[in-house]
């Protein structure tokens, strides 16, 4: 396999902040996003959405809309192939059953959330499509609304689905339920552990539905040419998208080509094909291309937000600070169909800690809200919120510094991870050491109503499939071709890594993301794994290229392959550097004198996970008169294994922290009896630049066991600690414990002035 | 967006003539920062949108020590805020103009539009109320003056009749030894709508150090922007002590009738009114 942490290059392409290859297009507005795609003769699509969170569709009458001039096609769920054929389930990051995905796109017999799609129209203009929606008559029979997991789990609760039975490891129940699944993990005997504890803290926590908040709404254009459909779309995974629509529409894979456009943010929310099947069906029915661009309200109401969670966390520690028992229960809201991220949350919860006895229960519950999608470290932020707040409180009760308490209990290589398997090499202790020596930790924090909080985060790192093809042109330049959608700089890191491995200047290498018809297969870009797994694919492709080049050099220099060495763009005879051919000369001869064009293909194969840890420090000031929390200073410490591009690593950490801070302070779905009241960026409050200090980052590099550079995934971990870091800082500032997210000014105010009058 | 007719008359006379002949819903437009969003969101469907930006009278921005301040209905918030006499003589108005929406919104949106939109949360309105502003309205029978306090009749409802246009807002000259402050509370630092807003203006007699006039106006805590008159009366004739200011805050809170909505509960809004009243009063003690 590989020597980790090394790569094989010499030209410093890796580890430097090479300017993003797409920076110019992005900042000048030239980058082409999905809504920018123009196809001659395209129609515009709009979707009629349910105003009711829970209702039976008794009838849909589209006859008047069909007669409107300019309307070219109307579809409902009946235009999809029969659902009986849909037995597939998409695993891994996709976490959705095909039948459910089909019903997420357009409701079948029942609408299950405010904004659930009911019918779709394609017309010659957006205005006509909108007008047509008004002409569609839907007869609903209103059903009682399941607003929360608590509602859903009441014994007499109305059922969302008559065919959902609680999945457990034990026997299947005989009655359907809104509890879709229950998982339990852990080891030892927590009751025994708590009996040995000197200090026990138990608290319950609550959070609300949030949105990933990507700037670019979902958008796509579909065009059929005979039997083949081309779909230009904004997606995190072209091949996964292709497979989903192929299943939903019963079209073979080779008749669907997914073309990725630039993507304006995904964060896990652009994995499911929520717009593509609609555009494809309308385009087929109308016989013309169809473009479907969601508006912001549709993005909030009908894509896949992040799962809210009710948790209870109980931790017991000995006098010396060691954790003897830890127990948690996570009740997670999946929205309208099963599939809350129980696996991710279970893995993250308690991840940084050594525990003698450990038990975690997680519940996947359906409610009348949009079905959740992955959101950056799915399930992790609210789960860690509870755990870290309780850890902070335990440390306080023990009279121990919160950092010291973390150091005593931090996991290291060989300790069991939350899944029970031993951890590979990890850098948590190094991260905590970095905190201890940092300017932020050592700076005094003075002033009234100010406090500092510390919290940790853990993400195991996904390991899905990556691949790349590397072609050498006759002028010696190199092209890296991959199906990996570029979310956070994939083209740039691919360029850097290939340049490093081939010992060429990065300017001589370019990387492209291609469509499913011409690119190499990869799973979705997500899960904090793209650089990690793609580095291995690129390494393998480069190795193949170098072998071909060496063979050609041997042929041209009339030597054995074993006698050729390669360094810095030159193939030379070992021990006789005078006998040499440059990379470019050799490339120039490759198509006429060798075995043909030089090309290498590599996949990532099976890598171990590369777990990542982070610690965040927050300084806040609370206005006790209004409850408003101002973040004064914020630092993220993270083990990234190896920073291939430090500036991009820093940017990704900052972005994650800012999303976590929004979740901590201001972002939430405001539902009133199942109706979403804030589907706008005015009232769904994401933090702005003015609300934040500079987010400082301190990068720690403890290389992962596997992969050429030992680069760990960066993306998810930084969203995990912010809520707890801010809570601990608030507690130290004004002495109240906040147990609900977000910690809005009003909530902090009432926590400080609790006279029982909270409305 | 639904289609509508559009007119941009160059004179007030032509504008009034178009209005007198129009049928259906007419909406004047200056910056359009509220109106366009309302049309796009299909909250209103005007048959005619009438641009007032070409009308000379709507573009006046003038200060005269004897007459006071005239703000034409189409003058942008940015222009009002950066007009030196506003910062010098009506500081809370300049502060409010720089809080509306965002920089881009302030560049387009007008103070007149903020008034006509009649949102309970309009940031420029409390300062205008504390300066006893008057709306100058043109209509088929000539022009009339309405104290701004009587202009607002409910959320989105004003004293304007269908064939009338707001032409300008007049502010009398400020009292000597007076100062003012506007503060609003939002969870973020910008791009938001007031959970509660308070404008205060106080004048004092330098000899006796007593308050000669107090004006306190509140946003986002009633169906319209309102004055807190009992709080004002508590201060007038008294020295502006901490105790007086605290009591004024309590009285201001009892003057309002907020609702609980997505931006905050009624109880929290009342608490915010107390805090913001205290803060604006303390910060508007004459310099």
PDB file of N, CA and C in Angstrom, chain A residues 151-223:
ATOM      1  N   UNK A 151     -44.869  14.129  20.705  1.00  0.00           N
ATOM      2  CA  UNK A 151     -46.196  13.843  20.136  1.00  0.00           C
ATOM      3  C   UNK A 151     -46.202  12.454  19.491  1.00  0.00           C
ATOM      4  N   UNK A 152     -45.155  12.204  18.725  1.00  0.00           N
ATOM      5  CA  UNK A 152     -45.109  10.987  17.914  1.00  0.00           C
ATOM      6  C   UNK A 152     -45.084   9.729  18.767  1.00  0.00           C
ATOM      7  N   UNK A 153     -44.466   9.827  19.949  1.00  0.00           N
ATOM      8  CA  UNK A 153     -44.268   8.631  20.765  1.00  0.00           C
ATOM      9  C   UNK A 153     -45.382   8.402  21.789  1.00  0.00           C
ATOM     10  N   UNK A 154     -46.378   9.295  21.809  1.00  0.00           N
ATOM     11  CA  UNK A 154     -47.519   9.054  22.708  1.00  0.00           C
ATOM     12  C   UNK A 154     -48.219   7.755  22.293  1.00  0.00           C
ATOM     13  N   UNK A 155     -48.690   7.008  23.266  1.00  0.00           N
ATOM     14  CA  UNK A 155     -49.269   5.693  22.949  1.00  0.00           C
ATOM     15  C   UNK A 155     -50.408   5.765  21.928  1.00  0.00           C
ATOM     16  N   UNK A 156     -51.216   6.826  21.997  1.00  0.00           N
ATOM     17  CA  UNK A 156     -52.367   6.894  21.091  1.00  0.00           C
ATOM     18  C   UNK A 156     -52.106   7.827  19.908  1.00  0.00           C
ATOM     19  N   UNK A 157     -50.823   8.112  19.627  1.00  0.00           N
ATOM     20  CA  UNK A 157     -50.493   9.066  18.566  1.00  0.00           C
ATOM     21  C   UNK A 157     -50.969   8.565  17.208  1.00  0.00           C
ATOM     22  N   UNK A 158     -51.518   9.462  16.381  1.00  0.00           N
ATOM     23  CA  UNK A 158     -51.847   9.059  15.011  1.00  0.00           C
ATOM     24  C   UNK A 158     -50.567   8.626  14.290  1.00  0.00           C
ATOM     25  N   UNK A 159     -50.695   7.665  13.401  1.00  0.00           N
ATOM     26  CA  UNK A 159     -49.515   7.140  12.712  1.00  0.00           C
ATOM     27  C   UNK A 159     -49.283   7.868  11.398  1.00  0.00           C
ATOM     28  N   UNK A 160     -48.024   8.196  11.131  1.00  0.00           N
ATOM     29  CA  UNK A 160     -47.690   8.770   9.826  1.00  0.00           C
ATOM     30  C   UNK A 160     -47.745   7.696   8.742  1.00  0.00           C
ATOM     31  N   UNK A 161     -47.245   6.512   9.091  1.00  0.00           N
ATOM     32  CA  UNK A 161     -47.165   5.430   8.102  1.00  0.00           C
ATOM     33  C   UNK A 161     -47.740   4.144   8.693  1.00  0.00           C
ATOM     34  N   UNK A 162     -48.693   3.534   7.996  1.00  0.00           N
ATOM     35  CA  UNK A 162     -49.242   2.286   8.531  1.00  0.00           C
ATOM     36  C   UNK A 162     -48.260   1.122   8.405  1.00  0.00           C
ATOM     37  N   UNK A 163     -47.180   1.318   7.634  1.00  0.00           N
ATOM     38  CA  UNK A 163     -46.291   0.189   7.367  1.00  0.00           C
ATOM     39  C   UNK A 163     -44.907   0.363   8.005  1.00  0.00           C
ATOM     40  N   UNK A 164     -44.778   1.284   8.941  1.00  0.00           N
ATOM     41  CA  UNK A 164     -43.496   1.422   9.639  1.00  0.00           C
ATOM     42  C   UNK A 164     -43.587   0.725  10.994  1.00  0.00           C
ATOM     43  N   UNK A 165     -42.741  -0.278  11.156  1.00  0.00           N
ATOM     44  CA  UNK A 165     -42.642  -1.010  12.416  1.00  0.00           C
ATOM     45  C   UNK A 165     -41.269  -0.744  13.012  1.00  0.00           C
ATOM     46  N   UNK A 166     -41.213  -0.578  14.306  1.00  0.00           N
ATOM     47  CA  UNK A 166     -39.939  -0.248  14.944  1.00  0.00           C
ATOM     48  C   UNK A 166     -38.890  -1.324  14.670  1.00  0.00           C
ATOM     49  N   UNK A 167     -37.778  -0.900  14.100  1.00  0.00           N
ATOM     50  CA  UNK A 167     -36.671  -1.838  13.867  1.00  0.00           C
ATOM     51  C   UNK A 167     -35.780  -1.840  15.087  1.00  0.00           C
ATOM     52  N   UNK A 168     -35.556  -3.002  15.632  1.00  0.00           N
ATOM     53  CA  UNK A 168     -34.597  -3.126  16.727  1.00  0.00           C
ATOM     54  C   UNK A 168     -33.785  -4.375  16.453  1.00  0.00           C
ATOM     55  N   UNK A 169     -32.792  -4.617  17.312  1.00  0.00           N
ATOM     56  CA  UNK A 169     -32.008  -5.848  17.152  1.00  0.00           C
ATOM     57  C   UNK A 169     -32.810  -7.044  17.645  1.00  0.00           C
ATOM     58  N   UNK A 170     -33.836  -6.754  18.445  1.00  0.00           N
ATOM     59  CA  UNK A 170     -34.651  -7.844  18.983  1.00  0.00           C
ATOM     60  C   UNK A 170     -35.816  -8.152  18.032  1.00  0.00           C
ATOM     61  N   UNK A 171     -36.899  -8.681  18.580  1.00  0.00           N
ATOM     62  CA  UNK A 171     -37.992  -9.105  17.705  1.00  0.00           C
ATOM     63  C   UNK A 171     -38.759  -7.897  17.132  1.00  0.00           C
ATOM     64  N   UNK A 172     -39.392  -8.129  16.003  1.00  0.00           N
ATOM     65  CA  UNK A 172     -40.181  -7.087  15.370  1.00  0.00           C
ATOM     66  C   UNK A 172     -41.519  -6.967  16.098  1.00  0.00           C
ATOM     67  N   UNK A 173     -41.931  -5.714  16.399  1.00  0.00           N
ATOM     68  CA  UNK A 173     -43.214  -5.561  17.093  1.00  0.00           C
ATOM     69  C   UNK A 173     -44.390  -5.912  16.192  1.00  0.00           C
ATOM     70  N   UNK A 174     -45.542  -6.126  16.777  1.00  0.00           N
ATOM     71  CA  UNK A 174     -46.695  -6.529  15.962  1.00  0.00           C
ATOM     72  C   UNK A 174     -47.559  -5.340  15.531  1.00  0.00           C
ATOM     73  N   UNK A 175     -47.230  -4.146  16.049  1.00  0.00           N
ATOM     74  CA  UNK A 175     -48.028  -2.983  15.640  1.00  0.00           C
ATOM     75  C   UNK A 175     -47.141  -1.921  15.018  1.00  0.00           C
ATOM     76  N   UNK A 176     -47.644  -1.203  14.009  1.00  0.00           N
ATOM     77  CA  UNK A 176     -46.830  -0.125  13.449  1.00  0.00           C
ATOM     78  C   UNK A 176     -46.653   1.003  14.455  1.00  0.00           C
ATOM     79  N   UNK A 177     -45.665   1.863  14.202  1.00  0.00           N
ATOM     80  CA  UNK A 177     -45.317   2.886  15.179  1.00  0.00           C
ATOM     81  C   UNK A 177     -44.660   4.078  14.487  1.00  0.00           C
ATOM     82  N   UNK A 178     -44.683   5.229  15.156  1.00  0.00           N
ATOM     83  CA  UNK A 178     -43.910   6.376  14.661  1.00  0.00           C
ATOM     84  C   UNK A 178     -42.435   6.275  15.054  1.00  0.00           C
ATOM     85  N   UNK A 179     -42.132   5.281  15.903  1.00  0.00           N
ATOM     86  CA  UNK A 179     -40.719   5.016  16.221  1.00  0.00           C
ATOM     87  C   UNK A 179     -40.195   4.055  15.168  1.00  0.00           C
ATOM     88  N   UNK A 180     -39.351   4.577  14.274  1.00  0.00           N
ATOM     89  CA  UNK A 180     -38.924   3.768  13.134  1.00  0.00           C
ATOM     90  C   UNK A 180     -37.807   2.814  13.507  1.00  0.00           C
ATOM     91  N   UNK A 181     -36.922   3.250  14.374  1.00  0.00           N
ATOM     92  CA  UNK A 181     -35.887   2.321  14.803  1.00  0.00           C
ATOM     93  C   UNK A 181     -35.321   2.735  16.149  1.00  0.00           C
ATOM     94  N   UNK A 182     -34.685   1.765  16.772  1.00  0.00           N
ATOM     95  CA  UNK A 182     -34.083   1.969  18.081  1.00  0.00           C
ATOM     96  C   UNK A 182     -32.748   1.248  18.056  1.00  0.00           C
ATOM     97  N   UNK A 183     -31.686   1.945  18.393  1.00  0.00           N
ATOM     98  CA  UNK A 183     -30.378   1.272  18.461  1.00  0.00           C
ATOM     99  C   UNK A 183     -29.743   1.544  19.813  1.00  0.00           C
ATOM    100  N   UNK A 184     -28.971   0.561  20.237  1.00  0.00           N
ATOM    101  CA  UNK A 184     -28.342   0.644  21.539  1.00  0.00           C
ATOM    102  C   UNK A 184     -26.881   0.284  21.349  1.00  0.00           C
ATOM    103  N   UNK A 185     -26.009   1.003  22.024  1.00  0.00           N
ATOM    104  CA  UNK A 185     -24.601   0.634  21.941  1.00  0.00           C
ATOM    105  C   UNK A 185     -23.964   0.829  23.303  1.00  0.00           C
ATOM    106  N   UNK A 186     -22.742   0.316  23.465  1.00  0.00           N
ATOM    107  CA  UNK A 186     -22.032   0.505  24.723  1.00  0.00           C
ATOM    108  C   UNK A 186     -21.344  -0.755  25.201  1.00  0.00           C
ATOM    109  N   UNK A 187     -20.861  -0.668  26.418  1.00  0.00           N
ATOM    110  CA  UNK A 187     -20.188  -1.809  27.044  1.00  0.00           C
ATOM    111  C   UNK A 187     -20.263  -1.654  28.557  1.00  0.00           C
ATOM    112  N   UNK A 188     -19.900  -2.728  29.240  1.00  0.00           N
ATOM    113  CA  UNK A 188     -19.876  -2.679  30.705  1.00  0.00           C
ATOM    114  C   UNK A 188     -21.270  -2.597  31.299  1.00  0.00           C
ATOM    115  N   UNK A 189     -21.342  -2.114  32.519  1.00  0.00           N
ATOM    116  CA  UNK A 189     -22.604  -2.054  33.254  1.00  0.00           C
ATOM    117  C   UNK A 189     -22.691  -0.666  33.890  1.00  0.00           C
ATOM    118  N   UNK A 190     -23.469   0.216  33.256  1.00  0.00           N
ATOM    119  CA  UNK A 190     -23.476   1.605  33.705  1.00  0.00           C
ATOM    120  C   UNK A 190     -23.987   1.749  35.149  1.00  0.00           C
ATOM    121  N   UNK A 191     -24.917   0.895  35.550  1.00  0.00           N
ATOM    122  CA  UNK A 191     -25.425   1.023  36.925  1.00  0.00           C
ATOM    123  C   UNK A 191     -24.312   0.778  37.934  1.00  0.00           C
ATOM    124  N   UNK A 192     -23.520  -0.239  37.643  1.00  0.00           N
ATOM    125  CA  UNK A 192     -22.363  -0.543  38.489  1.00  0.00           C
ATOM    126  C   UNK A 192     -21.407   0.653  38.482  1.00  0.00           C
ATOM    127  N   UNK A 193     -21.199   1.219  37.316  1.00  0.00           N
ATOM    128  CA  UNK A 193     -20.293   2.362  37.198  1.00  0.00           C
ATOM    129  C   UNK A 193     -20.769   3.558  37.999  1.00  0.00           C
ATOM    130  N   UNK A 194     -22.041   3.887  37.863  1.00  0.00           N
ATOM    131  CA  UNK A 194     -22.556   5.061  38.598  1.00  0.00           C
ATOM    132  C   UNK A 194     -22.442   4.839  40.111  1.00  0.00           C
ATOM    133  N   UNK A 195     -22.569   3.575  40.557  1.00  0.00           N
ATOM    134  CA  UNK A 195     -22.452   3.278  41.983  1.00  0.00           C
ATOM    135  C   UNK A 195     -21.049   3.608  42.494  1.00  0.00           C
ATOM    136  N   UNK A 196     -20.079   3.573  41.585  1.00  0.00           N
ATOM    137  CA  UNK A 196     -18.695   3.850  41.994  1.00  0.00           C
ATOM    138  C   UNK A 196     -18.328   5.331  41.852  1.00  0.00           C
ATOM    139  N   UNK A 197     -19.248   6.114  41.300  1.00  0.00           N
ATOM    140  CA  UNK A 197     -18.903   7.510  40.988  1.00  0.00           C
ATOM    141  C   UNK A 197     -18.966   8.393  42.222  1.00  0.00           C
ATOM    142  N   UNK A 198     -18.042   9.352  42.291  1.00  0.00           N
ATOM    143  CA  UNK A 198     -18.070  10.348  43.368  1.00  0.00           C
ATOM    144  C   UNK A 198     -18.993  11.505  42.999  1.00  0.00           C
ATOM    145  N   UNK A 199     -19.054  11.789  41.711  1.00  0.00           N
ATOM    146  CA  UNK A 199     -19.890  12.883  41.215  1.00  0.00           C
ATOM    147  C   UNK A 199     -20.691  12.376  40.029  1.00  0.00           C
ATOM    148  N   UNK A 200     -21.974  12.693  40.027  1.00  0.00           N
ATOM    149  CA  UNK A 200     -22.827  12.331  38.879  1.00  0.00           C
ATOM    150  C   UNK A 200     -23.586  13.575  38.437  1.00  0.00           C
ATOM    151  N   UNK A 201     -23.605  13.812  37.153  1.00  0.00           N
ATOM    152  CA  UNK A 201     -24.424  14.898  36.613  1.00  0.00           C
ATOM    153  C   UNK A 201     -25.342  14.310  35.552  1.00  0.00           C
ATOM    154  N   UNK A 202     -26.602  14.665  35.627  1.00  0.00           N
ATOM    155  CA  UNK A 202     -27.557  14.209  34.611  1.00  0.00           C
ATOM    156  C   UNK A 202     -28.393  15.399  34.181  1.00  0.00           C
ATOM    157  N   UNK A 203     -28.499  15.597  32.898  1.00  0.00           N
ATOM    158  CA  UNK A 203     -29.300  16.708  32.384  1.00  0.00           C
ATOM    159  C   UNK A 203     -29.988  16.305  31.084  1.00  0.00           C
ATOM    160  N   UNK A 204     -31.078  16.999  30.796  1.00  0.00           N
ATOM    161  CA  UNK A 204     -31.775  16.787  29.519  1.00  0.00           C
ATOM    162  C   UNK A 204     -31.617  18.018  28.634  1.00  0.00           C
ATOM    163  N   UNK A 205     -31.560  17.767  27.351  1.00  0.00           N
ATOM    164  CA  UNK A 205     -31.302  18.837  26.386  1.00  0.00           C
ATOM    165  C   UNK A 205     -32.293  18.754  25.231  1.00  0.00           C
ATOM    166  N   UNK A 206     -32.424  19.888  24.578  1.00  0.00           N
ATOM    167  CA  UNK A 206     -33.386  19.954  23.480  1.00  0.00           C
ATOM    168  C   UNK A 206     -32.797  20.815  22.364  1.00  0.00           C
ATOM    169  N   UNK A 207     -33.125  20.452  21.138  1.00  0.00           N
ATOM    170  CA  UNK A 207     -32.708  21.307  20.023  1.00  0.00           C
ATOM    171  C   UNK A 207     -33.811  21.310  18.980  1.00  0.00           C
ATOM    172  N   UNK A 208     -33.681  22.169  18.000  1.00  0.00           N
ATOM    173  CA  UNK A 208     -34.738  22.320  17.004  1.00  0.00           C
ATOM    174  C   UNK A 208     -34.196  22.039  15.605  1.00  0.00           C
ATOM    175  N   UNK A 209     -35.115  21.891  14.667  1.00  0.00           N
ATOM    176  CA  UNK A 209     -34.708  21.622  13.292  1.00  0.00           C
ATOM    177  C   UNK A 209     -33.935  22.818  12.745  1.00  0.00           C
ATOM    178  N   UNK A 210     -32.884  22.532  12.018  1.00  0.00           N
ATOM    179  CA  UNK A 210     -32.075  23.598  11.410  1.00  0.00           C
ATOM    180  C   UNK A 210     -31.850  23.279   9.938  1.00  0.00           C
ATOM    181  N   UNK A 211     -31.401  24.265   9.205  1.00  0.00           N
ATOM    182  CA  UNK A 211     -31.105  24.028   7.787  1.00  0.00           C
ATOM    183  C   UNK A 211     -29.619  24.237   7.524  1.00  0.00           C
ATOM    184  N   UNK A 212     -29.122  23.513   6.525  1.00  0.00           N
ATOM    185  CA  UNK A 212     -27.709  23.636   6.163  1.00  0.00           C
ATOM    186  C   UNK A 212     -27.379  25.069   5.737  1.00  0.00           C
ATOM    187  N   UNK A 213     -28.342  25.733   5.118  1.00  0.00           N
ATOM    188  CA  UNK A 213     -28.150  27.132   4.763  1.00  0.00           C
ATOM    189  C   UNK A 213     -27.229  27.362   3.583  1.00  0.00           C
ATOM    190  N   UNK A 214     -27.147  26.375   2.672  1.00  0.00           N
ATOM    191  CA  UNK A 214     -26.358  26.621   1.456  1.00  0.00           C
ATOM    192  C   UNK A 214     -26.957  27.803   0.707  1.00  0.00           C
ATOM    193  N   UNK A 215     -26.045  28.624   0.135  1.00  0.00           N
ATOM    194  CA  UNK A 215     -26.507  29.835  -0.550  1.00  0.00           C
ATOM    195  C   UNK A 215     -27.299  29.516  -1.799  1.00  0.00           C
ATOM    196  N   UNK A 216     -26.898  28.462  -2.499  1.00  0.00           N
ATOM    197  CA  UNK A 216     -27.517  28.160  -3.788  1.00  0.00           C
ATOM    198  C   UNK A 216     -28.679  27.189  -3.618  1.00  0.00           C
ATOM    199  N   UNK A 217     -29.881  27.626  -3.984  1.00  0.00           N
ATOM    200  CA  UNK A 217     -31.002  26.683  -3.934  1.00  0.00           C
ATOM    201  C   UNK A 217     -30.791  25.507  -4.900  1.00  0.00           C
ATOM    202  N   UNK A 218     -31.481  24.415  -4.612  1.00  0.00           N
ATOM    203  CA  UNK A 218     -31.436  23.279  -5.532  1.00  0.00           C
ATOM    204  C   UNK A 218     -31.913  23.729  -6.917  1.00  0.00           C
ATOM    205  N   UNK A 219     -31.211  23.248  -7.947  1.00  0.00           N
ATOM    206  CA  UNK A 219     -31.593  23.618  -9.312  1.00  0.00           C
ATOM    207  C   UNK A 219     -31.083  22.557 -10.269  1.00  0.00           C
ATOM    208  N   UNK A 220     -31.837  22.359 -11.353  1.00  0.00           N
ATOM    209  CA  UNK A 220     -31.345  21.444 -12.384  1.00  0.00           C
ATOM    210  C   UNK A 220     -32.059  21.710 -13.701  1.00  0.00           C
ATOM    211  N   UNK A 221     -31.467  21.203 -14.774  1.00  0.00           N
ATOM    212  CA  UNK A 221     -32.114  21.205 -16.083  1.00  0.00           C
ATOM    213  C   UNK A 221     -32.004  19.794 -16.640  1.00  0.00           C
ATOM    214  N   UNK A 222     -33.116  19.277 -17.149  1.00  0.00           N
ATOM    215  CA  UNK A 222     -33.111  17.925 -17.724  1.00  0.00           C
ATOM    216  C   UNK A 222     -33.491  17.992 -19.198  1.00  0.00           C
ATOM    217  N   UNK A 223     -32.752  17.266 -20.016  1.00  0.00           N
ATOM    218  CA  UNK A 223     -33.058  17.231 -21.450  1.00  0.00           C
ATOM    219  C   UNK A 223     -32.946  15.795 -21.965  1.00  0.00           C
TER     220      UNK A 223
END
